[in-house]
Coordinates of C-alpha atoms in Angstrom, one line a residue:
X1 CA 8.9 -37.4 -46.6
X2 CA 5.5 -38.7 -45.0
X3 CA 7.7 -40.8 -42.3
X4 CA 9.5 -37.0 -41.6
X5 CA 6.2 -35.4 -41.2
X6 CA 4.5 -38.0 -38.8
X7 CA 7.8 -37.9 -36.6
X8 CA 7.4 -33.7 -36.6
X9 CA 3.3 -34.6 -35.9
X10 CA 4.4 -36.7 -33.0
X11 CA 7.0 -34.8 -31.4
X12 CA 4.9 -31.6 -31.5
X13 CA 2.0 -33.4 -30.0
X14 CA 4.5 -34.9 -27.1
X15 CA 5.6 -31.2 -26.4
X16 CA 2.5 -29.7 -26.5
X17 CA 1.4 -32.6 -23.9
X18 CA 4.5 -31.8 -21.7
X19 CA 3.6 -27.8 -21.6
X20 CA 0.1 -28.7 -21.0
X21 CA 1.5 -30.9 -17.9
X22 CA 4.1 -28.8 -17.2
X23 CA 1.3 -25.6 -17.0
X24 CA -1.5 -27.9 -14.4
X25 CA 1.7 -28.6 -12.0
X26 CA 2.7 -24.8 -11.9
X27 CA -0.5 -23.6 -11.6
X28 CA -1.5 -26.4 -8.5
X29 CA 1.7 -25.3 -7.2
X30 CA 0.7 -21.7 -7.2
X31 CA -2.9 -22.7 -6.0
X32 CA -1.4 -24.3 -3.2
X33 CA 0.6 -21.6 -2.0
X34 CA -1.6 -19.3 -2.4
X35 CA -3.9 -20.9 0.1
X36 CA -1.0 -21.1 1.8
X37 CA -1.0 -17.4 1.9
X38 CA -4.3 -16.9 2.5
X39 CA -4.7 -19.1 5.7
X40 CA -4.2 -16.6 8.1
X41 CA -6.7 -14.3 6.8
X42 CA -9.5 -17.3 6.4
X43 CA -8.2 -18.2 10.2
X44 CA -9.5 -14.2 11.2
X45 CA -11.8 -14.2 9.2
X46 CA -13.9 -17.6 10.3
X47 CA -12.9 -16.8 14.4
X48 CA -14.4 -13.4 13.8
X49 CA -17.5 -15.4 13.4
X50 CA -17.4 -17.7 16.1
X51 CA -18.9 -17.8 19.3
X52 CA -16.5 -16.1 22.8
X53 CA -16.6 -19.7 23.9
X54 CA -15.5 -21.2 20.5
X55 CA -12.6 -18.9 20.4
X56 CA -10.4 -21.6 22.4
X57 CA -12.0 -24.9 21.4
X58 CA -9.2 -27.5 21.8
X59 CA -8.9 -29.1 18.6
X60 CA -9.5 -26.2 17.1
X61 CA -12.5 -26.0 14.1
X62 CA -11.8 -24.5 10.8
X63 CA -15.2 -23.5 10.2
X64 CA -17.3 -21.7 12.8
X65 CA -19.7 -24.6 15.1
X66 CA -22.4 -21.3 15.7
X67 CA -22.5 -18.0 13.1
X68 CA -22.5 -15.3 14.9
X69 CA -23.1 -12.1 13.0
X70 CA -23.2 -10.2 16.5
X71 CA -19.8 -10.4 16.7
X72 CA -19.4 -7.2 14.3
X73 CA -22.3 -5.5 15.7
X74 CA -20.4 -6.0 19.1
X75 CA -17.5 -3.3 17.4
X76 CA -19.7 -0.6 16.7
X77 CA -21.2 -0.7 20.2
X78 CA -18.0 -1.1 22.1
X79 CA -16.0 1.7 20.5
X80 CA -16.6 4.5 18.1
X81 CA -15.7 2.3 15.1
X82 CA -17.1 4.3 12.1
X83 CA -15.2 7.4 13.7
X84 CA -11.7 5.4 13.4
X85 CA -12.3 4.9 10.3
X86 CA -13.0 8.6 9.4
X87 CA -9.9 9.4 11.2
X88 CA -7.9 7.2 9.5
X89 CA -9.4 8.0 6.1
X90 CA -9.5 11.3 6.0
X91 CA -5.8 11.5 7.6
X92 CA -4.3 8.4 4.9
X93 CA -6.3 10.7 1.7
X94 CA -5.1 14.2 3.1
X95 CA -1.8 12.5 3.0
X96 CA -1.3 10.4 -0.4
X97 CA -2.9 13.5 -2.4
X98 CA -0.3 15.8 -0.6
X99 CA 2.3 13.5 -1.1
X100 CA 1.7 12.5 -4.4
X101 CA 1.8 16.3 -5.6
X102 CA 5.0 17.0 -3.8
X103 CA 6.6 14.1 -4.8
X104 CA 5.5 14.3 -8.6
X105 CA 6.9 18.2 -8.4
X106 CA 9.9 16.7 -6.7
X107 CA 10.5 14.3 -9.8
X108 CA 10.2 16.3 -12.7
X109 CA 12.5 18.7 -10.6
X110 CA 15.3 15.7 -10.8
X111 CA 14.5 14.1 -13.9
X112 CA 13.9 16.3 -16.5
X113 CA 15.6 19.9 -15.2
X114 CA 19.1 20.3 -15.6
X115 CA 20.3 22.4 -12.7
X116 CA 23.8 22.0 -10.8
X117 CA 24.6 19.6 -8.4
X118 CA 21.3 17.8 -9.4
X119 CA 22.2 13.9 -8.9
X120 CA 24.8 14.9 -5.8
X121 CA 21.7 16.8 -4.8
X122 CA 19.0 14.0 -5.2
X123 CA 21.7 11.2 -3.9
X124 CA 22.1 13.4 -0.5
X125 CA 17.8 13.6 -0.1
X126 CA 17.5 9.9 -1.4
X127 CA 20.1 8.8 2.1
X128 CA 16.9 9.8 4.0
X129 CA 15.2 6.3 3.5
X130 CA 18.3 5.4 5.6
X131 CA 16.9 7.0 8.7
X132 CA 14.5 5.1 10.9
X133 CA 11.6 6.7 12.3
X134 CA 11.8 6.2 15.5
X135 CA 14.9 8.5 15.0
X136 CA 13.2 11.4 14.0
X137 CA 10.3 11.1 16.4
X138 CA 11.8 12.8 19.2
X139 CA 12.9 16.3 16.9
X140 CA 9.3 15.9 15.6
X141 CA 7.2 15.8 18.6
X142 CA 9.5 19.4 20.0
X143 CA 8.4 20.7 16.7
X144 CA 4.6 20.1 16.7
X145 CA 4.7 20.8 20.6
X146 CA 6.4 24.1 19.7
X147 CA 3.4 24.6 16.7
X148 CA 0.4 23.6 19.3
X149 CA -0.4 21.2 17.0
X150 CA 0.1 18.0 19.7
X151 CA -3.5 15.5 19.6
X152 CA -4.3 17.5 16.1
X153 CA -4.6 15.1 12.9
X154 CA -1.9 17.8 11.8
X155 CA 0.6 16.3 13.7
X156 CA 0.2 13.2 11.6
X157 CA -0.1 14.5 8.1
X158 CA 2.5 17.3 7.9
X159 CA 5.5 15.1 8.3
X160 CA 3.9 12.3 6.2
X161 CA 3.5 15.0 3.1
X162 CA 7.2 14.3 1.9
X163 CA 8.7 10.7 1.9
X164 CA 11.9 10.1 -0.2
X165 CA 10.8 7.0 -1.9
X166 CA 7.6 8.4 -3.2
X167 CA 10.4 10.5 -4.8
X168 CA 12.4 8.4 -5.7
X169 CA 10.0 5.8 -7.5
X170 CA 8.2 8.7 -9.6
X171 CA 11.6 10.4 -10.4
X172 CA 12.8 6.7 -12.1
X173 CA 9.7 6.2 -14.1
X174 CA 10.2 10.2 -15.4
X175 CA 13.4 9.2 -16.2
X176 CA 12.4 6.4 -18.5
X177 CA 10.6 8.9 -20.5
X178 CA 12.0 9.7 -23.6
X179 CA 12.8 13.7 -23.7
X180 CA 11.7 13.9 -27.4
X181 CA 8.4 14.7 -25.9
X182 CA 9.7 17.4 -24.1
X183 CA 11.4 18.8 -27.2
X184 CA 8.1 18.4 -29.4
X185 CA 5.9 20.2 -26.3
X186 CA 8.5 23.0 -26.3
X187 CA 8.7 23.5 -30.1
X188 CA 5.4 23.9 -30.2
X189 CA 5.2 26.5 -27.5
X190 CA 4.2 24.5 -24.4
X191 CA 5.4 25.9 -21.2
X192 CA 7.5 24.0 -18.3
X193 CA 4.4 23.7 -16.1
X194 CA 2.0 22.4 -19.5
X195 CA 4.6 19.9 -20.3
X196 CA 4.8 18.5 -16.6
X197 CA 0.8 18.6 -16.4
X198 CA -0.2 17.3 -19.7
X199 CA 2.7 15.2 -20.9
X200 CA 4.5 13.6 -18.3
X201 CA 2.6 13.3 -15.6
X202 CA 0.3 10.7 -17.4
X203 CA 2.7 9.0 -18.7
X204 CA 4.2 8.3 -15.1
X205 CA 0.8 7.1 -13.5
X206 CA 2.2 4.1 -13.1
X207 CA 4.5 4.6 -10.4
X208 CA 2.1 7.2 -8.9
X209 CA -0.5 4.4 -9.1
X210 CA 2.1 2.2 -6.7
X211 CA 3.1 5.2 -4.4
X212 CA -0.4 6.4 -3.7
X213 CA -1.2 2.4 -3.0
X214 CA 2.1 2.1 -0.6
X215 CA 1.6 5.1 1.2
X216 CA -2.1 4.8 1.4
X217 CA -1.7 1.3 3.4
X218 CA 1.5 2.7 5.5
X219 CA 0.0 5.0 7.0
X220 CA -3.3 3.1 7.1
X221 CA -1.7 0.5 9.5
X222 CA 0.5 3.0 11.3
X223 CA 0.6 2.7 15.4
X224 CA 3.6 4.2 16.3
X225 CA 3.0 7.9 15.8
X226 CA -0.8 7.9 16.5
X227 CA 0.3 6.4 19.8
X228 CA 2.5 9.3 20.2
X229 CA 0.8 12.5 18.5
X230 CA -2.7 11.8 19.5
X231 CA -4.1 11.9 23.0
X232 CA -8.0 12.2 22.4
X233 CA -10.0 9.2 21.9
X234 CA -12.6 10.3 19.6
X235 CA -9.3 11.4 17.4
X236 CA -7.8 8.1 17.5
X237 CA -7.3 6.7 14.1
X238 CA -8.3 2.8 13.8
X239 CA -5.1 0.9 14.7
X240 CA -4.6 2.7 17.7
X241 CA -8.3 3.0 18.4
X242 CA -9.1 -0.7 17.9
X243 CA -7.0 -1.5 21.1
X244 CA -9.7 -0.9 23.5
X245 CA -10.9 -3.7 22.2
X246 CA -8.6 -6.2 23.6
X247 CA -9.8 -4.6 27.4
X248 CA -7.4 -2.9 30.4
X249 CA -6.4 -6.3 30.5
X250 CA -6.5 -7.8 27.2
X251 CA -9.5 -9.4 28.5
X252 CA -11.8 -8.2 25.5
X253 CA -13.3 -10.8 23.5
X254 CA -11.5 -12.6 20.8
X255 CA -13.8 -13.1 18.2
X256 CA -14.9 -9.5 18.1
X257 CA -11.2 -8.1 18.5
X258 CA -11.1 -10.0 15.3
X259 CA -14.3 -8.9 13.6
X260 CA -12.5 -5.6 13.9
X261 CA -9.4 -6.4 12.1
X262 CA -11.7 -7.8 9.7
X263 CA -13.7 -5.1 8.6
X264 CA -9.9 -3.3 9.2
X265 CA -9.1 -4.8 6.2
X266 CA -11.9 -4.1 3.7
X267 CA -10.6 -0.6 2.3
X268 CA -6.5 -1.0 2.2
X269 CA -7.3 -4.2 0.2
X270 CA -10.0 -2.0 -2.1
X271 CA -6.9 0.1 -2.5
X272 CA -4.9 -2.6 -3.5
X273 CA -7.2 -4.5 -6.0
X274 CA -6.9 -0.4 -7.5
X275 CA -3.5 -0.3 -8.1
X276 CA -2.1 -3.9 -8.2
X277 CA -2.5 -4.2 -11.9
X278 CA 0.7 -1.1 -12.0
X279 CA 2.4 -2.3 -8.9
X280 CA 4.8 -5.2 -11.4
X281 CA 5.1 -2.2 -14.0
X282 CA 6.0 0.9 -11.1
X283 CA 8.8 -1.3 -9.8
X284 CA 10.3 -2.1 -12.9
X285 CA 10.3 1.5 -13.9
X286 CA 11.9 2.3 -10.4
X287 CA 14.7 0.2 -11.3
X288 CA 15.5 1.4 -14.6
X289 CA 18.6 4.0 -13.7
X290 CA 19.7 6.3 -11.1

């Protein structure tokens, strides 16, 4: 009996040994990527810093020779930097709240009303993420050329109000939902509109968590129909706007073309540290059934 008990002592020790190794090799595996990863940004990040004439050292340093700060200051005073970011704000907000209420409407419509032809229905609005964009740019531009709203932020935000995957990933977490709570709400004398606002809406802030982070950083980083819609400089948003910093002849200099991207960067990744934490549990409910 005692020999069986050190034998289970000794293999439980071994295993718990192997785990512990097993757990510092995945996680300096991980650590190692994710530098990985990360490289480009430190790479921007540090050359944003630099010096003009440090921007092309040959070999090239990993940490800046010379801080200098100026380089940020340099954004503001070329271009109207705190106005592209307005733009792009107030245009990404207008559009994820718009979108998330359409899209939310949208999903209870599919998911929890039973009305003819629903699924055929759904399947024929869902083969709209098969179109590209640069399809539908041309019928677009007629249309908000035919509104007068050409070089108006409402070119920009009307067609990005209704997106099929915001749909699509809201109307698979809804469907998860058990209807029991329907039932209960209705038994109890709860109307349609109650139940969508007070039951299932919470419960599906998940996958509204990882549309409004999607759609917020999409349209964030969009070029294409900025470039098109928008004529006026001081209503440029910031992608499109930042490109007078490069110069007519892409002379601009480097380190503050990249001080830009920089501060670029600070509020889709402020979005993203918001909704990360749902982002694994909104695409697992989005791939629950169809």
């Amino acid at each position: 009996m005692e020999v069986t008990k050190l034998r289970a002592a000794g293999t439980s020790r071994r295993t718990v040994r192997r785990i512990k190794l097993e757990r510092i090799i995945l996680d300096g595996a991980l650590l190692a990527f994710s530098f990985l990863m990360l490289t480009p940004f430190l790479w921007i990040f540090s050359t944003s810093l630099r010096l003009p004439k440090d921007s092309f050292s040959l070999p090239p340093a990993i940490f800046p020779t010379a801080w200098h700060i100026g380089n940020y200051a340099e954004v503001f005073a070329k271009v109207p930097f705190s106005d592209f970011i307005f733009n792009s704000l107030k245009i990404c907000l207008i559009i994820v709240i718009g979108h998330i209420f359409i899209s939310s409407l949208a999903a209870f419509a599919f998911s929890r009303i039973a009305f003819p032809g629903r699924n055929v229905l759904f399947l024929v609005f869902l083969s709209g993420l098969m179109i590209p964009g640069q399809v539908t740019i041309i019928p677009q531009f007629i249309l908000m050329s035919k509104l007068g709203l050409v070089d108006t932020h409402l070119a920009l935000i009307l067609p990005g109000l209704i997106n099929p995957f915001g749909i699509f990933m809201i109307r698979q977490t809804m469907m998860s939902i058990s209807y029991t709570y329907d039932e209960a709400a209705y038994m109890d004398g709860a109307s349609r509109l109650w139940v969508f606002l007070k039951v299932i809406l919470p419960m599906s802030f998940p996958a509204i968590a990882v549309t409004s982070v999607i759609s917020f950083i999409a349209h964030w980083n969009d070029f294409f129909r900025p470039l098109i819609f928008l004529n006026s400089f001081e209503k440029m948003t910031l992608p499109i706007g930042m490109t007078a910093l490069t110069g007519a002849f892409g002379t601009g200099n480097l380190s503050s073309i990249l001080a830009g991207v920089t501060l670029s960067l600070i509020v889709p990744l402020l979005f993203y540290i918001f909704g990360q934490k749902y982002l694994l549990d909104g695409i697992t409910a989005g791939g629950l059934k169809l």
